[in-house]
Structures are given as structure tokens and as C-alpha cells.
Coordinates of C-alpha atoms and ligand atoms in Angstrom, one line a residue:
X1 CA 0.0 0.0 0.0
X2 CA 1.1 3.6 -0.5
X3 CA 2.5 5.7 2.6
X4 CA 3.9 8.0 0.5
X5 CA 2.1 12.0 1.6
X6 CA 0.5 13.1 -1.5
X7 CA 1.2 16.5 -2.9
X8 CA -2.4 17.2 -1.8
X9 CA -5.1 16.2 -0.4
X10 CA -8.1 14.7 -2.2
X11 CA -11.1 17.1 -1.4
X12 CA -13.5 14.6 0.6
X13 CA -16.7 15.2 0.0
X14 CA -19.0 13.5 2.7
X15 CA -22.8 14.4 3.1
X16 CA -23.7 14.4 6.7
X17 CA -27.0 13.8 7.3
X18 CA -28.8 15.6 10.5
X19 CA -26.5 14.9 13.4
X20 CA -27.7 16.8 16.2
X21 CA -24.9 18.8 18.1
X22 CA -24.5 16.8 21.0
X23 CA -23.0 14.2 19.0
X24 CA -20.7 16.2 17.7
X25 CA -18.4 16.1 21.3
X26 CA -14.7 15.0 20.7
X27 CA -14.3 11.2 23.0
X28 CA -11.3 12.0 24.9
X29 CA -12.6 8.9 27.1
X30 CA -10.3 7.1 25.2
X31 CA -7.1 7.1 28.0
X32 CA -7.7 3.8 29.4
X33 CA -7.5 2.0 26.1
X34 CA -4.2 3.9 25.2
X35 CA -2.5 2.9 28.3
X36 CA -3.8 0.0 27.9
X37 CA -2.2 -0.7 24.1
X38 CA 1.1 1.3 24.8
X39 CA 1.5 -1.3 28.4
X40 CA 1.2 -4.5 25.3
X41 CA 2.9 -2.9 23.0
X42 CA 5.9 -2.6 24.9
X43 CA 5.8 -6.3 26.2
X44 CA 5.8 -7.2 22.6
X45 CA 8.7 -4.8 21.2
X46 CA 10.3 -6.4 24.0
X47 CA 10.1 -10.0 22.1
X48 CA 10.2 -8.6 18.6
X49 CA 13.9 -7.2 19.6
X50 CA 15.1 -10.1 20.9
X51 CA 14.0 -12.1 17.3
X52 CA 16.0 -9.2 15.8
X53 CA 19.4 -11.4 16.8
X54 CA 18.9 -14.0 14.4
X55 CA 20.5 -11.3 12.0
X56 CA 24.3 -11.2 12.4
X57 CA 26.1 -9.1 15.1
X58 CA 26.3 -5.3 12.7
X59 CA 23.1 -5.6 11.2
X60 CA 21.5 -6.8 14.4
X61 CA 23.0 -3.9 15.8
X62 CA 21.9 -1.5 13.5
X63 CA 18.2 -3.0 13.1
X64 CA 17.8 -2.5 17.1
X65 CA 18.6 0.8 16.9
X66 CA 16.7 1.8 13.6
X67 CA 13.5 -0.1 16.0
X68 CA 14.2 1.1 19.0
X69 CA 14.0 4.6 17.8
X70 CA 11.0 3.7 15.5
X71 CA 9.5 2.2 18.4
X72 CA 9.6 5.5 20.9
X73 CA 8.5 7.1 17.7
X74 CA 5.2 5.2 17.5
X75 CA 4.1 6.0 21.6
X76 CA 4.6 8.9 21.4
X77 CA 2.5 9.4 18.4
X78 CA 0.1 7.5 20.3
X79 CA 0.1 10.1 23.3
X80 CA -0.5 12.4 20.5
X81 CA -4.2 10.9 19.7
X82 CA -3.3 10.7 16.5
X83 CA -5.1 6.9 16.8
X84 CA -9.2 6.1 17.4
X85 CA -9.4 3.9 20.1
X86 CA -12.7 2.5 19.5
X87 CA -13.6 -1.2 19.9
X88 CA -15.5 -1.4 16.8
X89 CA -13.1 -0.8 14.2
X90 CA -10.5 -2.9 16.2
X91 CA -12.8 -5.8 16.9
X92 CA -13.6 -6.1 13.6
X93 CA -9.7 -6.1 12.2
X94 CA -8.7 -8.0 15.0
X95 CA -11.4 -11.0 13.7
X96 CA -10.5 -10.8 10.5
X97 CA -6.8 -11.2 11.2
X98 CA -7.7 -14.3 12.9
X99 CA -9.7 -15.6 10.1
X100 CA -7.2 -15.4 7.7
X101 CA -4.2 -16.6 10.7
X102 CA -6.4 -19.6 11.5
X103 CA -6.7 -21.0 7.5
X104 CA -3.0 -19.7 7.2
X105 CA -0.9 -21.0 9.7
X106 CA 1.9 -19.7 9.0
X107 CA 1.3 -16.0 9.3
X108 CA 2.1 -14.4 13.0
X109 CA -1.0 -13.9 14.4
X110 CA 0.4 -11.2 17.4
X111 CA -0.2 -8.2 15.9
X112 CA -0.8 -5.1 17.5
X113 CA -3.7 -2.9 15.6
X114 CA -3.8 0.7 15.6
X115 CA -6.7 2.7 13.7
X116 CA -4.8 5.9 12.5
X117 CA -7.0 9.1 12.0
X118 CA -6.3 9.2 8.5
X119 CA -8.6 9.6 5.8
X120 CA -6.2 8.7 2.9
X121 CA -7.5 4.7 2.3
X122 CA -4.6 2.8 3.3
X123 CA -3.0 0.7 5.5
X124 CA 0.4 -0.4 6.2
X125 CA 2.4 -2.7 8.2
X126 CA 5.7 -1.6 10.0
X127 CA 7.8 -4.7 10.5
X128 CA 7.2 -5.2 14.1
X129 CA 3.7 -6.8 14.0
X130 CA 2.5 -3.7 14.2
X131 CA -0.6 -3.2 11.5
X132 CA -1.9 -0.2 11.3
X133 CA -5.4 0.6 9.2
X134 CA -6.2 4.2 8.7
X135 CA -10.0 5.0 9.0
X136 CA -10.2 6.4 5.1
X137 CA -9.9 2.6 4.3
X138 CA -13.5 1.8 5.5
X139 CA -14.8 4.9 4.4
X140 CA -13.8 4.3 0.5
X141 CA -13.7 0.4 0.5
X142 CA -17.2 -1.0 -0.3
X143 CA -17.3 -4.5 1.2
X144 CA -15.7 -6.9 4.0
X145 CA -14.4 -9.1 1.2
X146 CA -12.3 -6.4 -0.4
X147 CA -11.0 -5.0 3.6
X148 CA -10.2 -8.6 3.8
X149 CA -8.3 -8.7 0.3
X150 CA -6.1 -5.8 1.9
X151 CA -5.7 -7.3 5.1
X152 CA -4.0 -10.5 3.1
X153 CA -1.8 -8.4 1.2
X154 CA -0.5 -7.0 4.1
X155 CA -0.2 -10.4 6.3
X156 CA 1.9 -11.1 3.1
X157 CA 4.3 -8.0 3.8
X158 CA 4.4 -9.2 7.6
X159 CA 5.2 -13.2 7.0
X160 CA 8.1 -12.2 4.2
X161 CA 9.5 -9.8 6.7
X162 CA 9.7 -6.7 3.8
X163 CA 10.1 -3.8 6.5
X164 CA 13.2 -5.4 7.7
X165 CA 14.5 -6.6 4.3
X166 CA 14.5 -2.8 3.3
X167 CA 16.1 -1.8 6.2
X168 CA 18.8 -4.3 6.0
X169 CA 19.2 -3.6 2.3
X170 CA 19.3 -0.2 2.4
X171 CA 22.3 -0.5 5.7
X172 CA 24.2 -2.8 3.3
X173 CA 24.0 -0.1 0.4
X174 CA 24.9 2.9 2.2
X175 CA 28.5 2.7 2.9
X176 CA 27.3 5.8 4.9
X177 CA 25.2 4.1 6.8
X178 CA 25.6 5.7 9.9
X179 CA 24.0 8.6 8.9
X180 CA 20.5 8.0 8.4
X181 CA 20.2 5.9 11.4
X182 CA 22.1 8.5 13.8
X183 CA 20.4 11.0 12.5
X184 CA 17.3 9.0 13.4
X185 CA 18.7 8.3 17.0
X186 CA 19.2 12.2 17.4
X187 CA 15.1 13.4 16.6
X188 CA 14.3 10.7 18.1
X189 CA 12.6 13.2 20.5
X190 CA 10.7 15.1 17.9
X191 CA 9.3 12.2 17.2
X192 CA 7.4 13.3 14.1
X193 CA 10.9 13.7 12.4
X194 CA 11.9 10.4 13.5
X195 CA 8.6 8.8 12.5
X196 CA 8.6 10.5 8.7
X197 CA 12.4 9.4 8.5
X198 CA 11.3 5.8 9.2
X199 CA 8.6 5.8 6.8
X200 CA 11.5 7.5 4.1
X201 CA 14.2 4.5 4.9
X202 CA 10.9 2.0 3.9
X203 CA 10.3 3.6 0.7
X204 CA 13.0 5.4 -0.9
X205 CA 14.0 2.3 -2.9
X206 CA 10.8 2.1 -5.3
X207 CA 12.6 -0.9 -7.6
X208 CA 12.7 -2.9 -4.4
X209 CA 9.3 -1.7 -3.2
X210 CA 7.1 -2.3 -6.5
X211 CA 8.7 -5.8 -6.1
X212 CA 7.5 -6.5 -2.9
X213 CA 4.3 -5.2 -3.6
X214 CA 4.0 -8.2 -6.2
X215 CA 5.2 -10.9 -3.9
X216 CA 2.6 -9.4 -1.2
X217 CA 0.1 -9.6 -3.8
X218 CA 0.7 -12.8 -4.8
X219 CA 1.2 -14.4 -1.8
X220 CA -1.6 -12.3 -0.2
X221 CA -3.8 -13.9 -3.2
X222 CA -2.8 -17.5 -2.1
X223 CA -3.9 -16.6 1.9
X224 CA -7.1 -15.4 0.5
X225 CA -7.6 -18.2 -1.7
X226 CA -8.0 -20.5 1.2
X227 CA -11.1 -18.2 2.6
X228 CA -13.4 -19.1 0.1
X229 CA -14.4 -15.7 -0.7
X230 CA -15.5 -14.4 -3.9
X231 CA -11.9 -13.8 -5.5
X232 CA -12.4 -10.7 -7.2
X233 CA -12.5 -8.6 -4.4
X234 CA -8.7 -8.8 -3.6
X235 CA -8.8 -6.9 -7.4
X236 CA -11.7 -4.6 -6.9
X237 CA -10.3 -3.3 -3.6
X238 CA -7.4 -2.1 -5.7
X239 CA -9.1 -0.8 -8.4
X240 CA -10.8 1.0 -6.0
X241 CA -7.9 2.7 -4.3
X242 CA -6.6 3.8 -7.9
X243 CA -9.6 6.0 -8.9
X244 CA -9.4 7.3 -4.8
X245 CA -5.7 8.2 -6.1
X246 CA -6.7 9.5 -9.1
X247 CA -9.8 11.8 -8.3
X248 CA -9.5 15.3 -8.9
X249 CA -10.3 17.6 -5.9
X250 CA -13.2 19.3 -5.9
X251 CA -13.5 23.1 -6.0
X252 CA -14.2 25.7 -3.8
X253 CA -16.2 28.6 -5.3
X254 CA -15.6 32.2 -4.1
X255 CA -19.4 32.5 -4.0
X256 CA -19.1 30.0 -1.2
X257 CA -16.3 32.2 0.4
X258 CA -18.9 35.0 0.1
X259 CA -21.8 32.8 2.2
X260 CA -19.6 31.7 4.5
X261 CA -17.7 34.5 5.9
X262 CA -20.0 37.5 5.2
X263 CA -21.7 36.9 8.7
X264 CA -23.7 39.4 11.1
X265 CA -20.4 41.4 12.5
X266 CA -18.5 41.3 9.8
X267 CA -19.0 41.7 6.1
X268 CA -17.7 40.2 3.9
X269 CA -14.2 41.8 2.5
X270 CA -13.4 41.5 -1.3
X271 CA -9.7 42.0 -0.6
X272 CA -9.4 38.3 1.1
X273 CA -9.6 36.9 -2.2
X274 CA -6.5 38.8 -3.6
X275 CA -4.2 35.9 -4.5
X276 CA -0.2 36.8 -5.6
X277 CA -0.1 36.4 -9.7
X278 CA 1.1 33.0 -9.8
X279 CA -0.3 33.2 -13.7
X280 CA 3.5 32.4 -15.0
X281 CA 3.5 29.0 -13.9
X282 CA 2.3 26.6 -16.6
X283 CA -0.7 24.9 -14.8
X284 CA -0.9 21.9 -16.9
X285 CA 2.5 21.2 -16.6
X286 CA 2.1 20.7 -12.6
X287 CA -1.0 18.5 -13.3
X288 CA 0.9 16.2 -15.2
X289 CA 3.2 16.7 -12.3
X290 CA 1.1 15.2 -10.0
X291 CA -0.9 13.0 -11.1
X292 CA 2.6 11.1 -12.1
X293 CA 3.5 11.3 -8.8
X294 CA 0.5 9.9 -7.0
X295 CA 1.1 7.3 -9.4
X296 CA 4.5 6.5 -8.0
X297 CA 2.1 6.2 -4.4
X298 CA 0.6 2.9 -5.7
X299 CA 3.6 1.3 -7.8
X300 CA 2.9 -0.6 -10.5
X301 CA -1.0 -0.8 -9.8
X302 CA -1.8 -1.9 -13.1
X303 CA 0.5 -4.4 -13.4
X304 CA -0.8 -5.4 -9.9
X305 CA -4.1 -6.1 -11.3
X306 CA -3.7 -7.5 -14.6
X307 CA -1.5 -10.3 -12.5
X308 CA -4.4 -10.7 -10.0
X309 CA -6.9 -11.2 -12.9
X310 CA -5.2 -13.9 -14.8
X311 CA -4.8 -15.6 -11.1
X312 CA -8.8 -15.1 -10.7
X313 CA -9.4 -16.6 -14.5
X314 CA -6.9 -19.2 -14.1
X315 CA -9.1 -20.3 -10.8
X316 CA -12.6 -19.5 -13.0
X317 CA -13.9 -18.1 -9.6
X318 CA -17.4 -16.1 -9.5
X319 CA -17.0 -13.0 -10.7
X320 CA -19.8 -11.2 -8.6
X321 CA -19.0 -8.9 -6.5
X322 CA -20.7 -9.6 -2.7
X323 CA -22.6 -6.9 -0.4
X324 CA -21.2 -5.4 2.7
X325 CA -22.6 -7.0 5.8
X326 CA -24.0 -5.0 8.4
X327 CA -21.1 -4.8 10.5
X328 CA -18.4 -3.2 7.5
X329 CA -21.5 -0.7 6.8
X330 CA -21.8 0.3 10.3
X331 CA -17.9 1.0 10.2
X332 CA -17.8 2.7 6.5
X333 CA -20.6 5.0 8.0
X334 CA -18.4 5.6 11.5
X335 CA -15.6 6.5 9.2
X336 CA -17.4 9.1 7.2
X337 CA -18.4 10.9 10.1
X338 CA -14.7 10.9 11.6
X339 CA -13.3 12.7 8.3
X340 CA -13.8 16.3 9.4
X341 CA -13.2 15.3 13.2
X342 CA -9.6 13.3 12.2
X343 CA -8.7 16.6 10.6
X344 CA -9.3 18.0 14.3
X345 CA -7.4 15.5 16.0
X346 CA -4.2 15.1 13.9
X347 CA -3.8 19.3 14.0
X348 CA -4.8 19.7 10.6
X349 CA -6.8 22.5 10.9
X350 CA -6.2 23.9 7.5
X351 CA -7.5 20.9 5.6
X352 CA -10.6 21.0 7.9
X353 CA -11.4 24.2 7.4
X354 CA -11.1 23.6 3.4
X355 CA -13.5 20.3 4.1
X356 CA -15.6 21.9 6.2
X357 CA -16.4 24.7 2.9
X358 CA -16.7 21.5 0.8
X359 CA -19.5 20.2 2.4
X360 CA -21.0 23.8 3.2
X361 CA -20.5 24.7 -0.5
X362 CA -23.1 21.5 -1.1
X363 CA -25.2 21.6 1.8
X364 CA -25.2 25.6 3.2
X365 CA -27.1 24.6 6.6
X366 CA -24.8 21.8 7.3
X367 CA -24.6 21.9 11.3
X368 CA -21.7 19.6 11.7
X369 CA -19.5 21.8 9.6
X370 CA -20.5 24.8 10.8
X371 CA -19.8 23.6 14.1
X372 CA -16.5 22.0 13.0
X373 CA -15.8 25.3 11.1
X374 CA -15.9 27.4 14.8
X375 CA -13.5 25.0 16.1
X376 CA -10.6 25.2 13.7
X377 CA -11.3 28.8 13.2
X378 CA -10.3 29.0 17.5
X379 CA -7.1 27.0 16.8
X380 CA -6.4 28.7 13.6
X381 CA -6.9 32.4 15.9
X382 CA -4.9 30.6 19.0
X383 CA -2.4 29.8 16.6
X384 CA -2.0 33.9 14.8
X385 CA -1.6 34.6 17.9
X386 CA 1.1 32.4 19.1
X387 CA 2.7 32.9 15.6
X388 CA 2.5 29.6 14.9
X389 CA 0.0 29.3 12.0
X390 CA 2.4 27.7 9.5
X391 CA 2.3 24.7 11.9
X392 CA -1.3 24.2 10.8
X393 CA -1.8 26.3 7.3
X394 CA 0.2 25.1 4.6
X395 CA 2.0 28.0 2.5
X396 CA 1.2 28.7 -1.0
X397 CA 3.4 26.5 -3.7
X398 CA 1.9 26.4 -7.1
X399 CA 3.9 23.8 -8.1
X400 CA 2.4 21.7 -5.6
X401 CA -1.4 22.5 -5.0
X402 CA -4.6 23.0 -7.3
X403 CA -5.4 26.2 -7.8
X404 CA -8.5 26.4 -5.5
X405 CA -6.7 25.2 -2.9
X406 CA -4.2 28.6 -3.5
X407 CA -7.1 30.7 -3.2
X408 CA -8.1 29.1 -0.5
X409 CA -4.7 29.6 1.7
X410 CA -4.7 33.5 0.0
X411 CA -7.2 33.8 2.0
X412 CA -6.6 32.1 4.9
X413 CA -3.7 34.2 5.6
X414 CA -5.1 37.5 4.0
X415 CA -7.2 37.2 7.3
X416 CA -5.9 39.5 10.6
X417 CA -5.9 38.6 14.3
X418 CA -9.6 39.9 14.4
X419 CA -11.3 38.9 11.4
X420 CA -10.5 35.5 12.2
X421 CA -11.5 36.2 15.6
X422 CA -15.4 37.3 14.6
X423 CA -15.5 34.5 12.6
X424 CA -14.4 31.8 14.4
X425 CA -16.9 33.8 17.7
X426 CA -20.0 33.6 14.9
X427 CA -19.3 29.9 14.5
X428 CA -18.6 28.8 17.9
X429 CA -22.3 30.0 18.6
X430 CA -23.2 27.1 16.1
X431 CA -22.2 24.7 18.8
X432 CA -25.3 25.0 20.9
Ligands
ZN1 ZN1 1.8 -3.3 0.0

């Protein structure tokens, strides 16, 4: 699966249907079950370490230190909330990993599961048993049998060990090796650093990653063969994730800027939409740009599939595609309603603000985002103040960003201290 961050976000556009505002309150009653996790999960690096030995003395050596550091990484991303802790998503991963562990012996069946507050439909795997399933995945994917399909391909990366064979590989090409990893020992604190450089060391070498994604599919095919599950599903799912890649972001109108923040104390101002003439850059050019890139994000994809499919004709399996049960619906539904609220959590108040107008821009009385809206708009005014914006607003690249999304951070930061301010006061009244 990709982990690469794309240039920029896919606009998610989510209808959210009546909620009243009491449901909108952020669970921070989640503490327990993050103690709880990060008590386990430190048993179990524990063991995972000590396996680490079966490589020789220098590599062990270097391994334990490029985990360790990973490892610290990962709690405290965990203190950070950057994780849902709710039983229902983790039930249901956990039972499918022991479906597919109890026809497939030979896959570890100790992992630890983590649902990341991420909407980008993924999930990923980093070496230590530690699987990770980002709550975009359930939002886009449209049935059990396709989460499943994922799931495989990912027991696949665990059982062929592809995390540490990167690692190792890329130690025994750099004959500066000591670098990266130092380098990783010293942010080890700024554990955001640390964590990104991780994710860098996995994925740097696309040759050897596009390969592995192939063995993982095949052998990820061959686990969920012996489900007896309608076999185009593993396919679907990644069909799926391609046209999730590949969608264009939506636009935001200035006529919605005009609805939005022309409120009671404070008209709207025409000067927020001034935008600096980025007209020299050749937009079509950058489009190209990225869409190659996000490309890159799922290697291969095509090939992927067109394996898969001669697997699945080879087998002349059914062909039709099988309904979500009640359960995966339930979930795909919870996962639509944390889009706007993972922006929240994770600090990307930006993005949510820019969601938030999505759906406002389609439904104008929308109560959830215009109670979403008053809360980024306090952390956005928190943050002016503190001079720490750029923490949570991206700055303007054209080379890098669609063009509505340009206006939209023109105006962001064409706002002052107290225009920001009335707005985000007129939208915090939303709340009641
Ligand atoms: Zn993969």
C-alpha cells in the first residue's frame, strides 16, 4: 500500500445527514485503552527485539537501533491521539486477522492494531507486528471481502519480513550508513521527524518496493484463496484505491467564500480573495506533475491487477461482487463521520477548514461543519496569535497544489488577528 504523503489532499466530499450537536463532542474517554495498548505494546517490542538477533552481530545492531527509535517514535504518536481507540473498528480487524491466521498457519497472528486518524485509504504494516489501518480505508472500500483482500496483502508483507529486508538492504548499500540511522537516534525526541524518517528508509527504494508489492500480492492472493471468498475482491479493492488516487479535488467557489464569511459582525471583505499572480506558472505542466507522482504512491497498480486477474481466471472463480454485511457498513458509516473530526485531531486544521467549505459549498445549513468550522477557526486564531499558523496552514506552492486550494490559503492568511476572531466567535455560537 502507498504511505507516501501526496502533494495534496483529495477534497473529501461527505454528506452528513442531520446529526444533532451533542453528537458532535470529541471522545477523549479514550485514555484507558491507550495505556492500555502502549502497556502491550511494549511487552511485545520487548520480544520482537530479541528475534532481531537471528541477523548477524552489525546488522542486528543497527536494526535494534533503527526499532528502537521507531519504536519511541510510535508511543509517542500514540500520546499524540493521532489513533481512534474504539472497539468497533479494532474488533472487527482483529477477527479478520484471525480468520485469515487460522486458515493460514503460518502468518504471526500477534499483531498489534492501531486505527490511525487518517482519511487517505490505506493501510500499512511496520515490520514489528505492528498493523496499522487508517480509517479512510473503510470509508472508501465498499465491502468486508475487499478489507479482507487488503488485510491479506498485508499479512503477506508481515510473514516475508519486507520492512526489515528494506532496512537491512538499504544499511548494506549505504556505505554511509551511519548517517540515516544516527540521524534518526538524534530526533528521536521530535518524534514526528523520527517517524517521517522511518517511513522515508521503507520507501526510498521504489525498484525494491514495487517488487514486494508483487510478492505481497501474490502471496496475499494464495492466503485469501484459502477463505473461500468471492476472489475478485482482492482486485476490486485495488481498483478501488486507484480512482481514490486518481480523483480530482473538488472546487471551492468564491461564491461560497462570500456565504460563508460574510456573517452578522462582519462583512464580507473583497480584498481576502487577492491571491499573488502565480499566472506564470504553466498549470498543466504541474498536473501532469502530479498525477505522475500519485502514481508512483501505488507502484505498479496496473501491473498489480492484470496479474491478479489472470490468477482469478486461471481459478474461474465467480465473478460477482458480494454486499457489505452489516457490521463493515456500520464501520464505513463511523468512518465518514470521523473525516472532518480526524482533521481535528491530527492538528490539521487547514484541511478542515477547506473540508468543512466542501461540504457547506453543497449543503449551506450543514450543522456539523459549521460547528467543526468554529473550532478550527479557535485553533487557527490561537495559533495567529502564538505565531504559529504555519504549523497548521500550509503556505502557497503552485507547483504543488490546485489552484482552488491557493485561493483558499490566500485567503486564509489575508485574514488578521480579528477577522479571524469574529469568525471563528459567529461559529462557535453554532455549537449550541
Ligand atoms: Zn503493500
Amino acid at each position: 500500500m502507498k504511505l507516501i504523503t501526496r502533494f495534496y489532499n483529495i477534497l473529501i466530499l461527505i454528506i452528513i445527514q442531520n446529526i444533532n450537536a451533542q453528537n458532535f463532542k470529541i471522545d477523549t474517554a479514550d485514555y484507558p485503552q491507550r495505556k492500555q495498548f502502549l502497556t502491550g505494546y511494549k511487552e511485545k517490542s520487548k520480544i520482537f527485539n530479541k528475534g532481531i538477533k537471528k541477523y548477524s552481530g552489525s546488522e542486528n545492531r543497527e536494526l535494534s537501533k533503527v526499532f528502537s527509535a521507531f519504536q519511541t517514535s510510535l508511543e509517542e504518536d500514540i500520546k499524540d491521539r493521532n489513533y481512534l481507540f474504539d472497539e468497533r473498528f479494532i474488533s472487527f480487524v482483529k477477527e479478520k486477522v484471525q480468520m485469515i491466521a487460522d486458515k493460514n498457519p503460518d502468518i504471526p497472528n500477534d499483531f498489534n492494531i492501531l486505527i490511525a486518524k487518517d482519511n487517505e485509504p490505506n493501510a500499512f504494516n511496520f515490520g514489528d507486528h505492528t498493523l496499522v489501518v487508517n480509517s479512510g480505508l473503510f470509508y472508501y472500500l465498499n465491502n468486508d471481502n475487499q478489507f479482507i483482500g487488503i488485510i491479506c496483502h498485508e499479512m503477506a508483507h508481515a510473514r516475508l519480513e519486507h520492512t526489515i529486508h528494506s532496512i537491512l538492504s538499504r544499511i548494506r548499500k549505504n556505505n554511509d550508513k551511519k548517517t540515516e540511522v544516527s540521524l534518526l537516534k538524534k530526533s528521536a525526541n521530535q518524534q514526528e521527524k523520527a517517524f517521517e524518517m522511518f517511513k522515508t528508509m521503507l520507501y526510498s527504494n521504489m525498484k525494491e518496493r514495487r517488487e514486494q508489492e508483487i510478492r505481497a500480492d501474490s502471496l496475499g492472493f494464495e492466503y485469501y484463496k484459502k477463505l473461500g471468498l468471492q476472489k475478485d475482491a482482492f482486485v476490486s479493492a485495488l481498483q478501488l484505491l486507484k480512482s481514490v488516487d486518481e480523483q480530482k479535488p473538488d472546487s471551492i467557489y468564491t461564491t461560497t467564500y462570500r456565504k460563508v464569511f460574510d456573517i452578522p459582525n462582519q462583512k464580507f471583505k473583497v480584498e481576502w480573495l487577492k491571491m499573488e499572480d502565480f499566472s506564470q506558472y504553466n498549470y498543466k505542466l504541474y498536473t501532469k506533475k502530479i498525477s505522475e507522482d500519485s502514481l508512483k504512491s501505488h507502484p505498479n497498480i496496473d501491473l498489480r491487477m492484470t496479474l491478479l486477474k489472470q490468477k482469478i481466471t486461471e481459478g474461474g472463480f465467480n465473478q460477482e461482487e458480494r454486499d457489505a454485511t452489516p457490521a463493515f457498513k456500520e464501520l464505513k458509516e463511523l468512518a465518514g463521520k470521523r473525516i472532518i473530526p480526524n482533521y481535528y485531531d491530527t492538528e490539521k486544521y487547514g484541511l478542515g477548514i477547506y473540508n468543512c467549505l466542501a461540504i457547506l459549498q453543497k449543503k449551506p445549513d450543514d450543522d456539523f461543519a459549521k460547528f467543526y468550522l468554529g473550532k478550527f477557526f479557535n485553533k487557527i486564531y490561537e495559533a495567529r496569535k502564538a505565531y504559529t499558523l504555519n504549523r497548521y496552514l500550509d503556505k502557497i506552492d503552485p507547483k504543488k497544489q490546485s489552484y482552488s486550494y491557493q485561493q483558499f490559503l490566500s485567503l486564509m492568511w489575508n485574514l488578521n488577528l480579528d477577522e479571524i476572531r469574529k469568525i471563528k466567535d459567529f461559529y462557535e455560537k453554532s455549537e449550541s
